[in-house]
Amino acid sequence: MKISYNWLKNYIDLKVSPEVLKDRLTFAGIEVEAVEELGKELKQIKIAQVVKCERHPNAEKLSLCQVNDGTETIQVICGATNCKNNIKVAFAGIGTQIQDFKIKKAKLRGELSFGMLCSEKELGISDNHDGIMILPDNAQVGSDLAAYLGIKDTSYDVEITPNRPDLLGMIGVARDLSALMKLPITLPDSKIVEINELIEDHLSLKNEVPQLCTRYIARMIKNVVIKESPEWLKKHLISVGLRPINNIVDVTNYVMMEFGHPLHAFDYSNIQGKKIIIRKAGQNEEFPALDETTYKLEVDDIVIADDKRAVALAGIIGGENSHITTQTKDIVIEAANFLYSSIRKTSGRLKISTDSSYRFERDITDEVAELASRRACDLILEIAGGELLKGKLDSFPSKKDLKIVSVRPSRVKKVLSIDIPSEKIKEYLTALGLIFIEGSKDDLKFKIPYYRKDLTREIDLIEEIIRLNGYNNVPTLTRSQNIMNKPVFYARRKVEDLLINYGFSEVINWNFGDPNDIDKLKINKIDERRDFAKLKNPLGESFSIMRSMLLPSLLKNALYNINHGQKNFRIFELKKVFTRKDEKLATEKLHLSGLLCGELDPVYWKNDSVQLDFYDVKGIIEDILNELKIENYKFQGSDEQFYQPGLGAAATVDGKIIASFGKMDPKIVADYDINLPVFAFDIDLDTIFTRDIFHDTIFTNIPKFPPVLRDISFVISKEFNYSDIVETIRKSGKNSISKIVLFDEFAGKNIKEGFHSLTFSLILSSDTKTLTDEYINNILKKVNKVLKNSYNAEMR
Amino acid sequence: MKEELNNVIASAKKEINDVTSMHELMQLKSKYTGKKSILNSFMQKIGSLSKDERPAFGQTVNIAKIQITQLITAQEENIKELEYSKTLRSESIDLTMPGRKRAKGSLHPITKIWREIEDIFMSMGFEVAEGPDVEDEYHNFDALNTPQDHPARELSDTFYLDNDVLLRTQTSTVQIRTMENHPLPIKIISPGSCYRNENDASHSPMFHQVEALLVDKGVSFIDLRDILNIFVKKMFGEKIESRIRPHFFPFTEPSAEIDIVCVKCYGEGCNLCKGSGWLEMGGAGMVDPNVLEKLGIDSEKYTGYAFGLGMDRIAMLKYKIPDMRLLFENDLRFLKQFS
Ligand SMILES: [Zn+2]
């Protein structure tokens, strides 16, 4: 439904801008789906005065005018015959956008023109193109045309929720805003000037379906003059998206938009037998409607009929046979209400949706019919003349008393958990039109106005109370203290699961340790892992400290299992390690250590068994670091003495060591009575978890152009290491090489001592183009050249 | 010439039907129907015929060509079918031989229980809190309302690093630390390692415990009963009831011990429950107002419950592990059972 800012101002003195009103509506529960600024196409049009108008020296049909726009006098050439001295006109200066064109400086028959005097058609105000628009003398020179004409308005397309039929008109919205914004509301007062002639002498009413037609009021006006509506009325209708038709139809639409209650006007001369009968339609009764379609009705449809035929399909659409025409003189104004489910059924079956059916389907109220009827009669008398007959025909078969609903302030507190005093509750609810009747301390009784059918229970009133108090004025409580570090919590589980999938079994050892283990692993004399957290009363020497490393325990687990016949195993432990020097308590850091021994894969009848090697451990470390989204890690030789010389590596990030891994020194392992090759790793999870690694994946575009795969192979001295070579290839590839995969390494036959052959797969791709052979060959040439120059590599 | 053509068709038919490979068939295709084929050479001879004979002859050659092409197409289908059945034969295997598997690892049973407990409580809005293993006496005893001369403070019961630095004997320490550092309400569990100076068949000097704490307005004994019931049923199954009975802990008042129906005999009485039908699970109670007041919390406004459960014991009961020592021996034959 559309509502208009200017129209609302008829009832309530909105002290806020259209932008602010949009927010107010939204927080009142009236969701604004779209906002339209009306008259913005006239934004640059000013009211100006023609100070001098003479004939163009070189053109008979043109006049050369001097126009004052309030700030200066401008020369404009005009072709309209009604252009005269001293008239007030709509002036568009240089740069103004009118419909599809922009006003520019122009030269017409040797004279310059700096703007345009506009016709109503050019301005989109009407279809009038007989000369330029001439404004009344009181129009202020230099002011905004749109504002002067009252076209400047803001229209809101709002969603009215099904529980609030009272908001289907401007007055309902204004009433809600008045309660929310604490502003007084002014409703149109009713005069109802009647003549002495009685309506009963001209018309009778029979409601045959009191269950389906819950109210029917007919009033009659004689001798109206059908014509175009006045400007104010047309403007209001246009502002809410309705098309002006004639003064009578426009009034019924206007009142519908005002009260949210649809009306219908009949041409009295077409009502046969002076009778209005509300009845069920006959099966297959044909009804020619206003929309030039003849509908076939069913017995459940309600029609408004005269003696002979249906003149309207109740609540949905009027009849072709009885509508207002230019010849109409005497009219009958219908203000009625029908059972919403019946209207919904009929309009749904016949697929007719009108502003009228939209409202009747939403269960509007019987009582408003009378207000709307009176208002319509007042307006018709005002703008179409005529005489209102005395009295009305009114069928109101099931008039009900106003409902009374109680609310307990204690219950309000219980539901909302905020204190709203009784006085405040009364204030809020009476602002909405509820009438306070009586109340003890914890029981306030309110009479519910007829237009708020949705308020039937205490909880409905509580909803209104909190709505007026403001949903967002309820304090927020923090129920969650964010105590746990969820990313770390899940990262830890992720690493554990990854290792499980690699075939590792988790072990849990006592956190007590033996200081001698640190010597056995040849840990440096000044290493912090020698700052033992010593127990005063240990279970024994071998349990006398809190472990500063996990590996010794793992070696003992390994020996236990080897002694029990296991030669292929992988174990890990993820636990705190402890050191203590000057600190009061201890430094506790989370570490992850693992041992691997034996074959790469379980025995399988199709494959020869392969023993684990350094690169298997390295792959696991790389997988863990990748899983934890550590970027830019590098590898270097490890300083740990417990790895076999040349087979221990460290992973670093920003120069900080985060992990070590490799093959354990056979001598040290032998010290633990193990005579098998053992691989180990130790990861400082604590340091990793303090890094900012827990960001979400951000989508990157999937390449539009297919990648190209090329292999290169060369013989190179073993003194150069792989990571440098890869870096060289990457750099020489000018961003076109997206992936470099080593897929073969070979030494021996036909290759010089100290050299080996490396074969790489290069994946070349581009985000912007398909790579041509020529382009790729150039890249490869460059790569070859750089490899030759940097490493004396021999391409194969 | 027509006879000659018939001979060609006959020999083509024979040759085509005899080939068994696609390659040979393609050779025949070019021999008979290709540019330099026999049939094309017939077409070239058309010039030697009279004008009247030409159309009829041309048509005959074309029909011959169509016939041969059809023969080739048919044979192509035969060969494809042949090759397909060859593939089926060559790829046939013994479906009963073992499949290829990756080595499968295993989480330690305590970790499995640990995770399960975390998930149960997190689904009910608890957060997981952590604290140090090496604690001071204040957080381990004083703040928990344990008197100076309490026997638990003895060296024989507690591992000390210094006079007032020790290995925590319970993870209740984390409750104190959390209440010190975060505003109320607090709803946490704190799983972790604890230590007591004892080592025998039924006691490990290091063990694992989870403590739960809820401090908020309006927390009552009924909430404690409820959470214990929910937890026990989620952990051990709908059949397992729990009960609490009066006990003493310095930091809760009223205090209780938690029993669950024996998971082995379901209350009938057996060797596991020593005939009682019940198993002891841990301690519980309403947080002692003294504990709250020491932390500056208004114990009139706020109340709370706390309880502690042994995770090692839960693992043993749930997985029917008969001996506690198995948990820390790290025998792969034991560990791999939990893969
Ligand atoms: Zn039992």
mmCIF file of C-alpha atoms and ligand atoms in Angstrom, chain B residues 261-279, ligand 1:
data_model
loop_
_atom_site.group_PDB
_atom_site.id
_atom_site.type_symbol
_atom_site.label_atom_id
_atom_site.label_comp_id
_atom_site.label_asym_id
_atom_site.label_seq_id
_atom_site.Cartn_x
_atom_site.Cartn_y
_atom_site.Cartn_z
ATOM 1 C CA VAL B 261 22.690 -46.589 37.960
ATOM 2 C CA CYS B 262 25.314 -49.273 37.394
ATOM 3 C CA VAL B 263 26.072 -49.407 33.664
ATOM 4 C CA LYS B 264 26.775 -53.121 33.875
ATOM 5 C CA CYS B 265 23.868 -54.525 35.840
ATOM 6 C CA TYR B 266 21.405 -51.602 35.522
ATOM 7 C CA GLY B 267 20.872 -51.637 39.289
ATOM 8 C CA GLU B 268 20.615 -55.369 39.879
ATOM 9 C CA GLY B 269 23.915 -55.444 41.743
ATOM 10 C CA CYS B 270 27.152 -56.864 40.358
ATOM 11 C CA ASN B 271 30.874 -56.935 40.947
ATOM 12 C CA LEU B 272 31.365 -53.544 39.240
ATOM 13 C CA CYS B 273 29.024 -51.750 41.612
ATOM 14 C CA LYS B 274 29.947 -54.042 44.486
ATOM 15 C CA GLY B 275 26.351 -55.159 44.697
ATOM 16 C CA SER B 276 24.865 -51.734 45.349
ATOM 17 C CA GLY B 277 23.458 -51.157 41.869
ATOM 18 C CA TRP B 278 24.912 -47.634 41.912
ATOM 19 C CA LEU B 279 28.244 -46.160 40.750
HETATM 20 ZN ZN ZN C 1 26.399 -53.328 38.861
#
